[in-house]
Coordinates of C-alpha atoms in Angstrom, one line a residue:
Chain U
X1 CA -202.4 -70.1 -5.1
X2 CA -203.9 -67.8 -2.4
X3 CA -205.5 -64.7 -1.8
X4 CA -206.3 -62.2 0.5
X5 CA -207.1 -61.3 4.5
X6 CA -206.8 -57.5 5.0
X7 CA -207.0 -55.4 8.2
X8 CA -206.0 -51.3 7.8
X9 CA -207.2 -51.6 11.2
X10 CA -207.2 -47.6 11.4
X11 CA -203.7 -47.0 11.0
X12 CA -200.6 -49.2 10.8
X13 CA -200.8 -51.8 7.9
X14 CA -197.4 -53.8 7.3
X15 CA -197.2 -55.9 4.2
X16 CA -194.8 -58.5 3.6
X17 CA -194.7 -60.0 0.4
X18 CA -192.3 -63.0 0.2
X19 CA -193.1 -62.7 -3.3
X20 CA -193.7 -59.6 -5.2
X21 CA -192.8 -58.8 -8.9
X22 CA -192.5 -61.7 -11.4
X23 CA -194.5 -59.9 -14.3
X24 CA -196.7 -62.0 -16.4
X25 CA -195.9 -62.5 -20.3
X26 CA -198.4 -59.5 -21.5
X27 CA -200.5 -61.1 -23.5
X28 CA -200.7 -64.1 -21.3
X29 CA -204.2 -65.3 -21.1
X30 CA -205.5 -64.4 -17.8
X31 CA -208.1 -67.1 -17.1
X32 CA -205.6 -69.6 -16.9
X33 CA -203.9 -68.5 -13.9
X34 CA -203.5 -70.7 -11.1
X35 CA -200.2 -70.9 -10.1
X36 CA -198.8 -69.9 -6.7
X37 CA -195.5 -67.4 -7.6
X38 CA -197.3 -65.5 -10.5
X39 CA -199.1 -61.7 -10.1
X40 CA -202.0 -61.1 -12.4
X41 CA -201.4 -57.1 -13.7
X42 CA -204.8 -55.2 -13.5
X43 CA -204.9 -51.9 -14.1
X44 CA -208.3 -50.4 -12.2
X45 CA -209.5 -47.1 -13.3
X46 CA -210.9 -44.6 -11.3
X47 CA -214.9 -44.6 -12.3
X48 CA -216.1 -41.9 -14.0
X49 CA -218.1 -39.3 -11.0
X50 CA -216.4 -41.3 -8.6
X51 CA -214.6 -38.1 -6.8
X52 CA -218.0 -36.7 -6.1
X53 CA -218.9 -39.4 -3.9
X54 CA -217.8 -39.9 0.3
X55 CA -216.5 -43.4 -0.4
X56 CA -214.0 -43.9 -3.6
X57 CA -215.0 -47.5 -4.9
X58 CA -212.0 -48.3 -7.0
X59 CA -209.8 -47.5 -3.6
X60 CA -211.6 -50.1 -2.0
X61 CA -211.3 -52.5 -5.2
X62 CA -207.9 -51.7 -5.2
X63 CA -206.5 -52.3 -1.8
X64 CA -208.8 -55.4 -1.5
X65 CA -207.1 -57.1 -4.8
X66 CA -203.9 -55.8 -3.9
X67 CA -203.9 -57.0 -0.3
X68 CA -204.6 -60.7 -2.0
X69 CA -201.2 -60.7 -3.1
X70 CA -202.2 -62.2 -6.1
X71 CA -202.5 -59.3 -8.3
X72 CA -200.1 -56.4 -9.4
X73 CA -201.5 -52.6 -9.8
X74 CA -200.6 -50.6 -12.8
X75 CA -201.7 -47.1 -13.0
X76 CA -203.0 -45.4 -15.9
X77 CA -200.8 -42.9 -17.2
X78 CA -202.7 -41.0 -19.8
X79 CA -206.1 -41.9 -20.7
X80 CA -209.1 -42.4 -18.2
X81 CA -211.2 -45.0 -20.2
X82 CA -215.1 -45.7 -18.8
X83 CA -216.4 -47.5 -21.6
X84 CA -214.9 -50.1 -23.5
X85 CA -214.8 -48.0 -26.6
X86 CA -212.6 -45.9 -25.3
X87 CA -209.9 -48.2 -24.2
X88 CA -206.9 -47.9 -26.5
X89 CA -205.9 -51.8 -26.0
X90 CA -202.3 -51.7 -27.7
X91 CA -201.5 -49.1 -25.6
X92 CA -202.2 -51.2 -22.2
X93 CA -200.9 -54.6 -23.6
X94 CA -197.4 -52.7 -24.4
X95 CA -198.0 -52.0 -20.6
X96 CA -198.4 -55.6 -19.6
X97 CA -201.5 -55.2 -18.3
X98 CA -203.8 -58.6 -18.4
X99 CA -206.8 -57.1 -17.0
X100 CA -208.8 -53.7 -16.1
X101 CA -211.6 -52.5 -14.5
X102 CA -213.3 -49.4 -15.8
X103 CA -216.5 -47.9 -14.8
X104 CA -219.3 -45.0 -13.4
X105 CA -221.0 -43.9 -10.8
X106 CA -223.9 -41.6 -10.9
X107 CA -225.7 -39.6 -7.8
X108 CA -229.4 -40.3 -8.7
X109 CA -232.0 -38.0 -7.3
X110 CA -233.4 -40.3 -4.2
X111 CA -229.4 -39.9 -3.0
X112 CA -228.9 -43.4 -4.0
X113 CA -225.8 -44.1 -6.3
X114 CA -225.7 -46.0 -9.4
X115 CA -222.5 -48.4 -9.9
X116 CA -221.7 -49.8 -13.4
X117 CA -218.4 -51.7 -14.1
X118 CA -216.6 -53.8 -16.5
X119 CA -213.9 -56.4 -15.9
X120 CA -211.9 -55.9 -19.1
X121 CA -210.0 -58.7 -20.8
X122 CA -207.1 -56.4 -22.4
X123 CA -205.5 -59.4 -24.0
X124 CA -208.3 -60.9 -25.7
X125 CA -210.1 -57.3 -25.5
X126 CA -213.0 -58.9 -24.1
X127 CA -216.1 -58.0 -21.8
X128 CA -215.4 -60.7 -18.9
X129 CA -217.7 -59.2 -16.1
X130 CA -220.1 -56.2 -16.9
X131 CA -222.8 -55.3 -13.9
X132 CA -224.3 -52.5 -11.9
X133 CA -225.8 -51.5 -8.3
X134 CA -227.9 -49.0 -6.9
X135 CA -227.2 -48.7 -3.6
X136 CA -226.9 -46.0 -0.7
X137 CA -224.0 -43.9 0.0
X138 CA -223.6 -46.0 3.0
X139 CA -223.1 -49.5 0.9
X140 CA -220.4 -48.2 -1.4
X141 CA -217.7 -50.1 0.4
X142 CA -219.7 -53.0 0.2
X143 CA -220.4 -52.6 -3.4
X144 CA -216.5 -52.3 -3.7
X145 CA -216.2 -55.7 -1.7
X146 CA -218.8 -57.6 -3.9
X147 CA -217.0 -56.0 -6.8
X148 CA -213.6 -57.3 -5.8
X149 CA -215.0 -60.9 -4.9
X150 CA -216.6 -60.9 -8.6
X151 CA -213.1 -59.8 -10.3
X152 CA -211.3 -62.3 -7.8
X153 CA -213.1 -64.8 -8.3
X154 CA -213.2 -64.5 -12.7
X155 CA -209.5 -63.8 -12.0
X156 CA -208.5 -66.5 -10.2
X157 CA -211.1 -69.0 -10.0
X158 CA -211.3 -69.2 -6.4
X159 CA -214.1 -68.0 -3.8
X160 CA -213.4 -64.1 -3.1
X161 CA -213.5 -63.1 0.9
X162 CA -213.6 -59.2 0.4
X163 CA -217.2 -59.3 1.5
X164 CA -217.0 -61.6 5.0
X165 CA -216.2 -60.1 8.6
X166 CA -214.2 -61.0 11.0
X167 CA -214.0 -61.0 14.7
X168 CA -211.2 -60.6 17.4
X169 CA -210.9 -59.2 21.1
X170 CA -209.5 -56.1 22.0
X171 CA -208.1 -55.4 25.3
X172 CA -207.2 -51.8 26.5
X173 CA -206.3 -51.8 29.7
X174 CA -208.5 -53.9 31.7
X175 CA -211.3 -53.6 29.0
X176 CA -211.9 -56.4 26.8
X177 CA -213.9 -55.6 24.0
X178 CA -215.3 -58.1 21.1
X179 CA -215.3 -56.2 18.0
X180 CA -216.8 -57.5 14.5
X181 CA -215.3 -55.7 11.7
X182 CA -215.0 -56.2 7.9
X183 CA -212.1 -58.1 6.4
X184 CA -210.4 -55.4 5.6
X185 CA -210.7 -54.1 9.4
X186 CA -212.8 -51.3 8.5
X187 CA -216.5 -50.6 10.1
X188 CA -215.1 -52.6 13.6
X189 CA -218.0 -52.5 15.9
X190 CA -217.9 -53.8 19.9
X191 CA -220.6 -56.5 20.1
X192 CA -220.2 -56.6 23.6
X193 CA -217.5 -55.2 26.5
X194 CA -216.7 -56.5 29.7
X195 CA -213.6 -56.0 32.2
X196 CA -212.9 -59.2 32.6
X197 CA -211.2 -61.5 29.7
X198 CA -213.0 -62.8 26.8
X199 CA -211.7 -65.5 24.5
X200 CA -212.2 -68.2 21.9
X201 CA -214.8 -66.8 20.0
X202 CA -216.7 -68.7 17.2
X203 CA -219.1 -68.1 14.5
X204 CA -222.2 -70.0 14.1
X205 CA -221.9 -71.2 10.2
X206 CA -224.6 -68.7 9.3
X207 CA -223.0 -65.5 10.7
X208 CA -225.6 -64.2 12.6
X209 CA -224.4 -65.3 16.3
X210 CA -220.7 -65.4 17.6
X211 CA -220.1 -67.9 20.9
X212 CA -217.3 -67.2 23.2
X213 CA -216.1 -67.8 26.3
X214 CA -216.2 -64.7 29.0
X215 CA -215.2 -64.4 32.7
X216 CA -217.6 -62.0 34.0
X217 CA -218.9 -64.8 36.5
X218 CA -215.8 -65.2 38.2
X219 CA -215.0 -68.4 36.2
X220 CA -215.4 -69.3 32.6
X221 CA -218.8 -69.5 30.8
X222 CA -220.0 -70.2 27.4
X223 CA -222.4 -67.2 26.2
X224 CA -223.9 -67.0 22.7
X225 CA -224.6 -63.7 21.2
X226 CA -226.7 -62.7 18.2
X227 CA -225.1 -60.0 16.7
X228 CA -228.0 -58.3 14.7
X229 CA -229.8 -57.4 18.3
X230 CA -226.9 -58.1 21.0
X231 CA -229.0 -60.4 22.6
X232 CA -227.0 -62.8 24.8
X233 CA -227.2 -66.3 26.7
X234 CA -225.1 -68.2 28.5
X235 CA -225.7 -72.0 26.9
X236 CA -222.8 -73.8 29.4
X237 CA -222.8 -72.4 32.6
X238 CA -221.9 -75.4 34.8
X239 CA -220.2 -76.2 37.6
X240 CA -216.6 -75.4 36.8
X241 CA -215.1 -74.2 33.5
X242 CA -217.1 -73.9 30.2
X243 CA -214.9 -73.1 27.1
X244 CA -213.6 -73.6 23.6
X245 CA -217.0 -73.6 22.3
X246 CA -217.5 -75.1 18.6
X247 CA -220.2 -75.2 16.3
X248 CA -221.3 -77.8 14.1
X249 CA -221.4 -77.1 10.5
X250 CA -225.2 -77.4 10.6
X251 CA -225.4 -74.8 13.5
X252 CA -227.7 -76.9 15.6
X253 CA -224.9 -78.6 17.9
X254 CA -221.7 -77.0 19.8
X255 CA -219.1 -78.7 20.8
X256 CA -218.2 -77.5 24.2
X257 CA -215.6 -78.3 27.2
X258 CA -216.9 -78.5 30.4
X259 CA -214.9 -79.6 33.7
X260 CA -218.2 -80.8 35.6
X261 CA -217.3 -84.2 35.5
X262 CA -213.5 -83.6 36.5
X263 CA -210.7 -82.7 33.9
X264 CA -211.5 -81.0 31.1
X265 CA -214.1 -83.2 28.4
X266 CA -215.5 -82.5 25.3
X267 CA -219.3 -82.9 25.4
X268 CA -222.0 -82.0 22.7
X269 CA -224.7 -79.4 23.8
X270 CA -227.7 -78.1 21.9
X271 CA -227.2 -74.6 20.1
X272 CA -230.1 -73.4 22.8
X273 CA -228.1 -75.0 25.9
X274 CA -230.3 -78.0 25.9
X275 CA -229.4 -81.9 25.6
X276 CA -225.9 -82.2 26.6
X277 CA -223.9 -85.4 25.6
X278 CA -220.7 -86.4 26.3
X279 CA -218.4 -86.9 23.7
X280 CA -215.1 -88.2 25.1
X281 CA -214.1 -89.9 28.1
X282 CA -210.6 -89.8 29.3
X283 CA -208.7 -88.8 32.6
X284 CA -206.2 -87.0 30.0
X285 CA -207.4 -83.2 28.9
X286 CA -209.7 -82.9 25.7
X287 CA -210.2 -79.4 24.3
X288 CA -210.3 -77.0 21.5
X289 CA -212.1 -79.4 19.4
X290 CA -213.4 -78.6 16.1
X291 CA -216.2 -79.6 13.5
X292 CA -215.2 -81.7 9.8
X293 CA -216.7 -79.8 7.1
X294 CA -219.0 -83.1 7.1
X295 CA -220.0 -82.9 10.8
X296 CA -219.0 -86.4 11.2
X297 CA -216.1 -86.2 13.6
X298 CA -214.0 -83.8 15.5
X299 CA -210.2 -83.0 15.8
X300 CA -208.9 -81.8 19.1
X301 CA -206.2 -81.4 21.5
X302 CA -205.1 -83.6 24.0
X303 CA -202.5 -85.2 26.2
X304 CA -203.5 -88.5 27.0
X305 CA -200.3 -89.6 24.8
X306 CA -198.2 -87.8 27.2
X307 CA -197.8 -84.0 25.4
X308 CA -200.6 -81.9 24.0
X309 CA -201.4 -83.7 20.2
X310 CA -204.4 -83.1 17.6
X311 CA -206.2 -86.0 17.6
X312 CA -209.3 -87.2 15.5
X313 CA -212.8 -89.3 16.7
X314 CA -216.1 -89.5 15.1
X315 CA -219.1 -87.6 16.6
X316 CA -221.7 -91.0 16.0
X317 CA -221.4 -94.5 16.6
X318 CA -220.7 -94.6 20.3
X319 CA -219.6 -98.1 20.2
X320 CA -215.6 -97.3 18.6
X321 CA -214.8 -94.2 19.8
X322 CA -211.8 -94.6 18.9
X323 CA -209.2 -91.4 18.4
X324 CA -207.1 -91.2 16.5
X325 CA -203.5 -89.5 17.0
X326 CA -202.9 -87.0 14.3
X327 CA -199.8 -85.3 15.1
X328 CA -196.2 -86.8 15.6
X329 CA -193.8 -84.2 15.2
X330 CA -192.8 -82.3 18.4
X331 CA -194.1 -82.4 22.0
X332 CA -196.8 -79.5 21.5
X333 CA -199.8 -79.4 18.8
X334 CA -202.4 -77.1 19.6
X335 CA -205.8 -75.5 18.7
X336 CA -206.3 -77.1 15.4
X337 CA -208.6 -76.2 12.9
X338 CA -210.0 -78.0 9.7
X339 CA -209.9 -76.6 6.0
X340 CA -213.1 -76.7 4.5
X341 CA -212.0 -79.3 2.2
X342 CA -212.2 -81.9 5.3
X343 CA -208.1 -82.6 3.6
X344 CA -205.9 -80.4 5.6
X345 CA -205.8 -79.2 8.7
X346 CA -204.0 -76.1 10.9
X347 CA -202.5 -75.8 14.4
X348 CA -200.1 -74.4 17.0
X349 CA -196.8 -76.1 16.5
X350 CA -194.3 -75.8 19.3
X351 CA -191.1 -75.3 17.4
X352 CA -188.0 -75.3 20.0
X353 CA -189.5 -72.0 22.2
X354 CA -191.4 -70.6 19.1
X355 CA -195.2 -70.9 18.7
X356 CA -196.1 -71.1 14.9
X357 CA -198.7 -71.7 12.6
X358 CA -198.7 -75.1 10.6
X359 CA -201.0 -77.0 7.8
X360 CA -200.7 -80.5 8.2
X361 CA -202.3 -82.8 5.0
X362 CA -204.7 -85.8 6.9
X363 CA -203.9 -88.0 3.9
X364 CA -200.1 -88.0 3.7
X365 CA -199.2 -86.1 7.1
X366 CA -197.1 -83.9 5.4
X367 CA -196.3 -80.9 7.6
X368 CA -195.6 -77.4 6.6
X369 CA -195.0 -74.4 8.9
X370 CA -196.1 -71.4 7.5
X371 CA -194.5 -69.1 10.1
X372 CA -191.4 -68.0 11.7
X373 CA -192.6 -65.8 14.8
X374 CA -192.3 -66.3 18.4
X375 CA -195.7 -66.5 19.7
X376 CA -198.5 -67.0 17.2
X377 CA -201.7 -68.7 18.3
X378 CA -205.3 -69.2 17.8
X379 CA -205.3 -69.6 13.8
X380 CA -208.9 -69.3 11.9
X381 CA -209.3 -70.2 8.0
X382 CA -210.7 -67.7 5.4
X383 CA -214.1 -69.5 4.2
X384 CA -212.1 -69.7 0.9
X385 CA -209.2 -71.7 3.0
X386 CA -206.7 -69.6 1.3
X387 CA -205.8 -67.2 4.3
X388 CA -205.0 -68.1 8.4
X389 CA -205.9 -65.6 10.3
X390 CA -203.9 -65.4 13.7
X391 CA -202.8 -63.7 16.5
X392 CA -199.2 -62.9 17.5
X393 CA -197.2 -60.7 19.4
X394 CA -194.6 -57.8 18.1
X395 CA -192.2 -56.0 21.1
X396 CA -194.9 -57.6 23.3
X397 CA -198.0 -56.2 22.0
X398 CA -201.1 -58.6 20.5
X399 CA -201.6 -58.5 17.1
X400 CA -203.4 -60.2 14.3
X401 CA -201.6 -61.6 11.6
X402 CA -202.6 -63.5 8.3
X403 CA -200.7 -66.2 6.2
X404 CA -201.8 -67.6 2.7
X405 CA -202.2 -71.6 2.9
X406 CA -199.2 -72.1 0.8
X407 CA -197.0 -69.6 3.3
X408 CA -195.8 -67.2 0.9
X409 CA -197.6 -64.1 2.0
X410 CA -198.3 -62.7 5.1
X411 CA -199.4 -59.6 6.3
X412 CA -199.3 -58.0 9.6
X413 CA -202.3 -55.5 11.2
X414 CA -202.4 -53.7 14.4
X415 CA -204.4 -51.1 16.3
X416 CA -202.6 -48.1 17.6
X417 CA -203.3 -48.6 21.3
X418 CA -203.8 -52.2 23.3
X419 CA -204.0 -55.6 22.3
X420 CA -205.9 -57.6 19.4
X421 CA -206.0 -61.6 19.7
X422 CA -208.2 -64.8 19.7
X423 CA -209.4 -64.0 16.3
X424 CA -212.2 -66.0 14.0
X425 CA -212.8 -65.3 10.5
X426 CA -216.4 -65.4 9.9
X427 CA -218.4 -67.1 6.8
X428 CA -219.3 -65.8 3.5
X429 CA -222.1 -64.0 3.7
X430 CA -225.3 -65.8 3.1
X431 CA -226.1 -64.8 -0.9
X432 CA -222.5 -66.0 -1.5
X433 CA -223.1 -70.0 -0.1
X434 CA -222.7 -72.5 -2.3
X435 CA -223.3 -75.3 0.2
Chain Y
X1 CA -207.5 -52.6 73.2
X2 CA -204.3 -51.3 71.8
X3 CA -203.7 -55.0 71.0
X4 CA -207.1 -55.6 69.0
X5 CA -206.7 -52.1 66.9
X6 CA -202.9 -53.1 66.2
X7 CA -204.6 -56.6 64.9
X8 CA -207.3 -54.7 63.2
X9 CA -204.8 -53.0 61.3
X10 CA -202.9 -55.7 60.6
X11 CA -206.4 -57.3 59.3
X12 CA -207.3 -54.3 57.0
X13 CA -203.5 -53.4 55.7
X14 CA -203.7 -57.2 54.9
X15 CA -206.7 -56.8 53.2
X16 CA -205.2 -53.6 51.1
X17 CA -202.0 -55.7 50.3
X18 CA -204.1 -58.8 49.0
X19 CA -206.4 -55.9 46.9
X20 CA -203.3 -54.7 44.9
X21 CA -201.4 -57.6 44.0
X22 CA -204.4 -59.1 43.2
X23 CA -205.4 -57.6 39.7
X24 CA -207.3 -60.3 38.8
X25 CA -210.9 -58.1 39.8
X26 CA -212.1 -60.3 42.4
X27 CA -215.1 -58.0 43.9
X28 CA -215.3 -58.9 47.3
X29 CA -211.7 -58.7 48.7
X30 CA -210.7 -60.3 51.6
X31 CA -212.3 -57.4 54.2
X32 CA -215.6 -58.7 53.2
X33 CA -214.8 -61.9 55.1
X34 CA -215.1 -60.2 58.3
X35 CA -218.4 -60.7 58.1
X36 CA -217.6 -64.3 59.6
X37 CA -215.6 -63.0 62.3
X38 CA -216.8 -62.3 65.5
X39 CA -218.8 -64.9 65.7
X40 CA -218.2 -66.1 69.2
X41 CA -221.2 -65.2 72.1
X42 CA -218.6 -63.2 74.5
X43 CA -219.3 -60.1 72.1
X44 CA -215.3 -59.1 71.5
X45 CA -214.7 -59.5 68.1
X46 CA -212.6 -62.1 66.7
X47 CA -209.9 -62.6 64.3
X48 CA -211.2 -64.0 61.3
X49 CA -208.9 -67.2 61.0
X50 CA -209.0 -66.8 56.8
X51 CA -207.6 -63.3 56.6
X52 CA -205.2 -63.5 60.2
X53 CA -201.8 -63.3 59.0
X54 CA -200.5 -65.7 62.0
X55 CA -202.6 -68.4 60.8
X56 CA -202.2 -70.6 57.9
X57 CA -205.5 -70.2 56.7
X58 CA -204.9 -66.9 55.2
X59 CA -202.3 -68.3 53.0
X60 CA -204.3 -69.3 50.0
X61 CA -201.9 -70.3 47.3
X62 CA -200.2 -73.2 45.8
X63 CA -197.4 -72.7 43.3
X64 CA -196.7 -75.4 40.7
X65 CA -193.6 -76.1 38.6
X66 CA -193.7 -76.1 34.8
X67 CA -196.4 -78.3 33.1
X68 CA -197.0 -79.7 36.8
X69 CA -200.0 -80.1 38.3
X70 CA -199.0 -82.1 41.9
X71 CA -199.5 -80.4 44.9
X72 CA -196.1 -80.7 46.4
X73 CA -195.2 -81.4 49.8
X74 CA -194.9 -78.1 51.1
X75 CA -198.4 -76.7 50.6
X76 CA -200.2 -79.7 51.6
X77 CA -200.4 -78.6 55.7
X78 CA -201.8 -75.4 54.4
X79 CA -204.6 -77.0 51.9
X80 CA -205.3 -79.8 54.7
X81 CA -205.9 -76.8 57.4
X82 CA -208.5 -75.4 54.6
X83 CA -210.0 -78.9 54.1
X84 CA -210.3 -79.5 58.0
X85 CA -212.3 -75.4 58.3
X86 CA -214.3 -76.4 55.6
X87 CA -214.8 -80.0 57.1
X88 CA -215.8 -77.9 60.3
X89 CA -217.8 -75.1 59.0
X90 CA -220.1 -76.8 56.6
X91 CA -221.8 -73.6 55.7
X92 CA -218.8 -72.3 54.2
X93 CA -217.6 -72.9 50.4
X94 CA -215.2 -72.3 48.1
X95 CA -213.9 -71.9 44.9
X96 CA -210.5 -72.8 43.8
X97 CA -208.8 -71.1 41.0
X98 CA -206.0 -72.4 38.6
X99 CA -203.7 -70.3 36.9
X100 CA -200.9 -70.7 34.1
X101 CA -198.2 -68.6 33.0
X102 CA -198.6 -67.1 29.4
X103 CA -197.1 -69.6 26.8
X104 CA -198.9 -71.8 24.6
X105 CA -202.4 -71.9 23.9
X106 CA -205.5 -69.9 25.9
X107 CA -207.9 -73.2 25.8
X108 CA -205.2 -75.6 26.5
X109 CA -203.4 -73.4 29.7
X110 CA -207.4 -72.9 30.6
X111 CA -207.5 -77.0 30.9
X112 CA -203.7 -77.1 32.8
X113 CA -205.5 -74.5 35.4
X114 CA -208.2 -76.8 35.9
X115 CA -205.8 -79.7 36.2
X116 CA -204.0 -77.7 38.7
X117 CA -207.6 -76.5 40.4
X118 CA -208.6 -80.0 40.5
X119 CA -205.1 -81.2 42.0
X120 CA -205.8 -79.0 45.2
X121 CA -209.5 -80.0 45.7
X122 CA -208.9 -83.8 45.5
X123 CA -206.1 -82.6 48.4
X124 CA -209.5 -81.6 50.3
X125 CA -211.9 -83.8 49.1
X126 CA -209.5 -87.4 50.5
X127 CA -208.9 -85.6 53.8
X128 CA -212.9 -85.4 53.9
X129 CA -214.2 -81.9 52.9
X130 CA -217.2 -82.3 51.2
X131 CA -217.3 -82.2 47.2
X132 CA -220.0 -79.9 47.0
X133 CA -218.2 -77.4 49.3
X134 CA -215.4 -76.9 46.6
X135 CA -215.9 -75.6 43.1
X136 CA -213.0 -75.6 40.8
X137 CA -212.7 -73.6 38.2
X138 CA -209.6 -72.3 36.1
X139 CA -208.4 -68.6 34.8
X140 CA -206.1 -70.3 32.2
X141 CA -203.3 -67.3 31.5
X142 CA -206.5 -64.7 31.4
X143 CA -206.0 -63.3 34.4
X144 CA -202.0 -63.2 35.1
X145 CA -201.0 -62.0 38.8
X146 CA -197.4 -60.9 37.4
X147 CA -197.6 -59.8 34.2
X148 CA -194.0 -59.3 32.7
X149 CA -193.3 -62.0 29.9
X150 CA -190.2 -63.4 32.2
X151 CA -189.5 -66.6 34.3
X152 CA -190.1 -64.2 37.8
X153 CA -193.6 -63.7 36.4
X154 CA -194.6 -67.1 35.0
X155 CA -193.3 -68.6 38.1
X156 CA -195.7 -66.4 40.3
X157 CA -198.7 -67.4 37.8
X158 CA -198.5 -71.0 37.5
X159 CA -200.8 -71.2 40.7
X160 CA -204.0 -72.6 42.3
X161 CA -205.9 -69.9 44.4
X162 CA -208.4 -70.8 47.3
X163 CA -211.1 -67.8 47.4
X164 CA -214.3 -68.5 49.9
X165 CA -217.2 -67.5 48.8
X166 CA -217.8 -63.8 49.5
X167 CA -214.2 -63.1 48.7

């Protein structure tokens, strides 16, 4: 099981579906979905009066669901139902449709738009979701993403991530822009721009801030920027290099890598820059910390064993701060990130001269390579853990790509000009967080 | 006079050259260090040893083999010359910038670049330079001097540079 990521990045969107087709049985109960290699046949009918809106709602819902790789779109041929009573079920059943989205939009006198929709189970002839929202025209895409989330969750049992945001760095010439966009690549806006590099973006767990490393001080310094206000402050600007910020799950602390005591070592600092405490103490490189979902331990990259490998260490309890080595295959394993289940983690594994995304179980230590490209880096989990966003390269240009956590579906997203890199997938919006 | 002029020209040219091969956006080019020249009481301007191409102090880069960070013997005399110069000019300070090639994780490369800068710094502090005069930092793979994706560029970018304050 897996699902979505999406970007249409103003231009080229290449979808590579390793699996495709495999139509389900016509009258399959859609709620039992859960296997990997199957797609739910769904029909999304244009809503009543939708053509009068500046932004089509169903087009967004359709592309969200389509990009998840979990759905197969079945177009309407003749009948355009907007109400359950207008659905001729046998026709749709014969066409193999399991689920249908119908609805209507209405322009209100105050300029707002009322959007009503229903998700129908075609086999059972039942209403699965019935909902209505009234929003401004500007919020129509957001409404569509929320709708896609609800539909996705109803039909797959998983958390939808269509209403989330992603951050990345766009490099054009010698300009580096930190961009924040919707998960489908739309509404990209620049949070800050430099003529010096920006790397290592990290979202605060509440999604209001991004920590990053920039070089405008002629050396790496860690900044935290509040997205709503644009206000930013240097939280780690110690002598030497300051890099690799990683938020604790409660958002109160940030693990950072500093060279102030020599070498590159991991420290913990309050998110306002106060209260520095050293975490690792080695003569080796210790970098790229990432917190476990319970905040009790970190995984990080260290070359203490002679080559860069992933290690795990408890954050509290200074006594037995022993790091446990987690990766053993190959001589270069870096950039670890926990799955939100705390049981798996992803990282970059060097495979001969290739750098690929790998996923590993903490329990069984089983490793699965998810990609087969040349230069992958900076892997970042979607908040539902089903998709991994990462940076890769095509014809010498930096692009973003996404792969499902089972490796079955892959997408590539690029812009017309320049490089995009250093992706970081933001958290679920507040109203959807269950923890 | 002609000689001085031509030296000045060389200095200028080398400053220009340094600026062009240095795409890393350093604000102060070598020319700025001219502030440090002309210090002797005689009144006749002397060439700043840091930018005099005949002086070893104008050499600033230490190159490293793949995955290496030890300062090899061929760079020792240059590094030690800077160590001595700093010892004799305790008002001066430097920043050592470590760099790596583009292969691998950006953050791990930042740490590798740091290790290279630290390694150069250690040679200098062991020779008696004050720790407070040297800040070692890393650019990792972020500011490549050579932008190709080949062995020649990678070799050029596995490097630590010495920059005097104001440069």
